[in-house]
Every structure is written in structure tokens, then in C-alpha cells.
Amino acid sequence: MAHHEHDVDIEVPEGWTVTDDGKMIEIEIETEDFIEAVDLFNELAEIAEDQMHHPDFHIEEYNQVRITSWSHDIGGLSDRDEELASSITDVLRKRDLV
């Protein structure tokens, strides 16, 4: 479990790490190509909208994907990050990306 200054313990799903400052969680994955990365982001954007919690999406090079989540309103991690990361991980598993 991750622990941070707001005294919230969260379960970090497989593949996710807590940043050094303890304020964010992130995952890095490799997709087959740029189109798959964009398609993945579109699918994850719908989940983020449904949960009203929006991560940062990054495509580096053409297929290196990094997703970062934190709760902007508290400046750190919350249960919303755990829930979103879990939902994202479910999608990544279905796509055989984790």
C-alpha cells in the first residue's frame, strides 16, 4: 500500500508505481504502435469521464505510453486514484498490455 501526507492508504494495482514524492501513481507500458496507443487513450478517456477523475496521458516516441494519476484537489493520492488505476489496469489486462 502507498501512504502519503494525506493519511490515505491506497492499493496500487499491478504495474503501477508511486512517484518519489508520493503524490502520484504512474504506469508505463508499450503498445504495438501509435494507433494502438491513441485507441487505448480513447477507451481510457471514457472511463475517466465516467469516474470524473482525469489522469495525464503521455505518448513518448511512438508507442511508449505513460499514465499518471493524482487527485488535483488535494495535491496527492486518494481513493479515486486507486479506483481509476484499477479500472485502467482491467483494460490493460484485456489488451494483454500488463
mmCIF file of C-alpha atoms in Angstrom:
data_model
loop_
_atom_site.group_PDB
_atom_site.id
_atom_site.type_symbol
_atom_site.label_atom_id
_atom_site.label_comp_id
_atom_site.label_asym_id
_atom_site.label_seq_id
_atom_site.Cartn_x
_atom_site.Cartn_y
_atom_site.Cartn_z
ATOM 1 C CA MET A 1 0.000 0.000 0.000
ATOM 2 C CA ALA A 2 1.094 3.528 -0.684
ATOM 3 C CA HIS A 3 0.997 6.059 2.129
ATOM 4 C CA HIS A 4 1.214 9.795 1.679
ATOM 5 C CA GLU A 5 0.842 13.045 3.567
ATOM 6 C CA HIS A 6 -2.965 12.975 3.498
ATOM 7 C CA ASP A 7 -3.057 9.743 5.502
ATOM 8 C CA VAL A 8 -4.830 7.771 2.806
ATOM 9 C CA ASP A 9 -3.640 4.248 2.137
ATOM 10 C CA ILE A 10 -4.302 3.003 -1.355
ATOM 11 C CA GLU A 11 -3.743 -0.315 -3.050
ATOM 12 C CA VAL A 12 -1.510 0.226 -6.066
ATOM 13 C CA PRO A 13 -2.527 -2.179 -8.850
ATOM 14 C CA GLU A 14 -0.006 -4.405 -10.601
ATOM 15 C CA GLY A 15 2.346 -2.430 -12.823
ATOM 16 C CA TRP A 16 1.729 0.923 -11.139
ATOM 17 C CA THR A 17 4.329 2.718 -9.030
ATOM 18 C CA VAL A 18 4.169 5.606 -6.601
ATOM 19 C CA THR A 19 6.315 8.559 -7.650
ATOM 20 C CA ASP A 20 9.286 9.502 -5.478
ATOM 21 C CA ASP A 21 7.395 12.396 -3.899
ATOM 22 C CA GLY A 22 4.496 10.071 -3.004
ATOM 23 C CA LYS A 23 1.927 12.335 -4.635
ATOM 24 C CA MET A 24 1.176 10.407 -7.825
ATOM 25 C CA ILE A 25 0.923 6.916 -9.218
ATOM 26 C CA GLU A 26 2.007 6.016 -12.718
ATOM 27 C CA ILE A 27 2.302 3.154 -15.120
ATOM 28 C CA GLU A 28 4.425 2.795 -18.236
ATOM 29 C CA ILE A 29 3.520 0.351 -20.970
ATOM 30 C CA GLU A 30 4.449 -0.370 -24.557
ATOM 31 C CA THR A 31 1.807 -0.648 -27.252
ATOM 32 C CA GLU A 32 2.263 -2.231 -30.658
ATOM 33 C CA ASP A 33 2.182 1.116 -32.448
ATOM 34 C CA PHE A 34 0.972 4.716 -32.298
ATOM 35 C CA ILE A 35 -2.559 3.858 -33.441
ATOM 36 C CA GLU A 36 -2.964 1.347 -30.600
ATOM 37 C CA ALA A 37 -1.706 3.954 -28.113
ATOM 38 C CA VAL A 38 -4.256 6.518 -29.314
ATOM 39 C CA ASP A 39 -7.037 3.915 -29.356
ATOM 40 C CA LEU A 40 -6.117 2.963 -25.790
ATOM 41 C CA PHE A 41 -6.268 6.597 -24.674
ATOM 42 C CA ASN A 42 -9.708 6.988 -26.253
ATOM 43 C CA GLU A 43 -11.004 3.956 -24.357
ATOM 44 C CA LEU A 44 -9.444 5.131 -21.091
ATOM 45 C CA ALA A 45 -10.808 8.651 -21.580
ATOM 46 C CA GLU A 46 -14.345 7.256 -21.407
ATOM 47 C CA ILE A 47 -13.548 5.519 -18.121
ATOM 48 C CA ALA A 48 -12.011 8.704 -16.727
ATOM 49 C CA GLU A 49 -15.100 10.685 -17.720
ATOM 50 C CA ASP A 50 -17.407 8.115 -16.121
ATOM 51 C CA GLN A 51 -15.410 8.339 -12.887
ATOM 52 C CA MET A 52 -14.947 12.125 -13.148
ATOM 53 C CA HIS A 53 -11.240 11.651 -12.445
ATOM 54 C CA HIS A 54 -8.824 12.530 -15.218
ATOM 55 C CA PRO A 55 -5.256 11.202 -15.456
ATOM 56 C CA ASP A 56 -2.455 12.591 -17.571
ATOM 57 C CA PHE A 57 -1.794 10.572 -20.729
ATOM 58 C CA HIS A 58 1.593 10.662 -22.459
ATOM 59 C CA ILE A 59 2.845 9.014 -25.645
ATOM 60 C CA GLU A 60 6.598 9.068 -25.850
ATOM 61 C CA GLU A 61 8.328 8.030 -29.031
ATOM 62 C CA TYR A 62 5.502 6.373 -30.946
ATOM 63 C CA ASN A 63 4.392 3.527 -28.677
ATOM 64 C CA GLN A 64 5.667 4.217 -25.153
ATOM 65 C CA VAL A 65 2.669 5.095 -23.003
ATOM 66 C CA ARG A 66 2.787 6.672 -19.552
ATOM 67 C CA ILE A 67 -0.313 7.311 -17.460
ATOM 68 C CA THR A 68 -0.109 9.404 -14.302
ATOM 69 C CA SER A 69 -2.869 9.903 -11.742
ATOM 70 C CA TRP A 70 -3.271 12.067 -8.669
ATOM 71 C CA SER A 71 -6.078 13.995 -7.040
ATOM 72 C CA HIS A 72 -5.568 17.617 -8.009
ATOM 73 C CA ASP A 73 -7.943 18.925 -5.355
ATOM 74 C CA ILE A 74 -5.811 17.548 -2.506
ATOM 75 C CA GLY A 75 -2.445 17.626 -4.242
ATOM 76 C CA GLY A 76 -1.827 13.927 -3.694
ATOM 77 C CA LEU A 77 -3.306 10.459 -3.774
ATOM 78 C CA SER A 78 -6.845 9.494 -2.863
ATOM 79 C CA ASP A 79 -9.191 6.537 -3.177
ATOM 80 C CA ARG A 80 -10.225 7.947 -6.569
ATOM 81 C CA ASP A 81 -6.723 7.243 -7.881
ATOM 82 C CA GLU A 82 -6.910 3.655 -6.674
ATOM 83 C CA GLU A 83 -10.303 3.173 -8.331
ATOM 84 C CA LEU A 84 -9.172 4.723 -11.614
ATOM 85 C CA ALA A 85 -5.900 2.774 -11.680
ATOM 86 C CA SER A 86 -7.811 -0.446 -11.057
ATOM 87 C CA SER A 87 -10.195 0.293 -13.935
ATOM 88 C CA ILE A 88 -7.300 1.195 -16.242
ATOM 89 C CA THR A 89 -5.469 -1.987 -15.266
ATOM 90 C CA ASP A 90 -8.549 -4.047 -16.173
ATOM 91 C CA VAL A 91 -8.446 -2.560 -19.689
ATOM 92 C CA LEU A 92 -4.692 -3.117 -19.967
ATOM 93 C CA ARG A 93 -5.130 -6.768 -18.971
ATOM 94 C CA LYS A 94 -7.857 -7.293 -21.569
ATOM 95 C CA ARG A 95 -5.466 -5.878 -24.155
ATOM 96 C CA ASP A 96 -2.575 -8.046 -22.854
ATOM 97 C CA LEU A 97 -0.516 -4.953 -22.039
ATOM 98 C CA VAL A 98 0.250 -5.881 -18.409
#
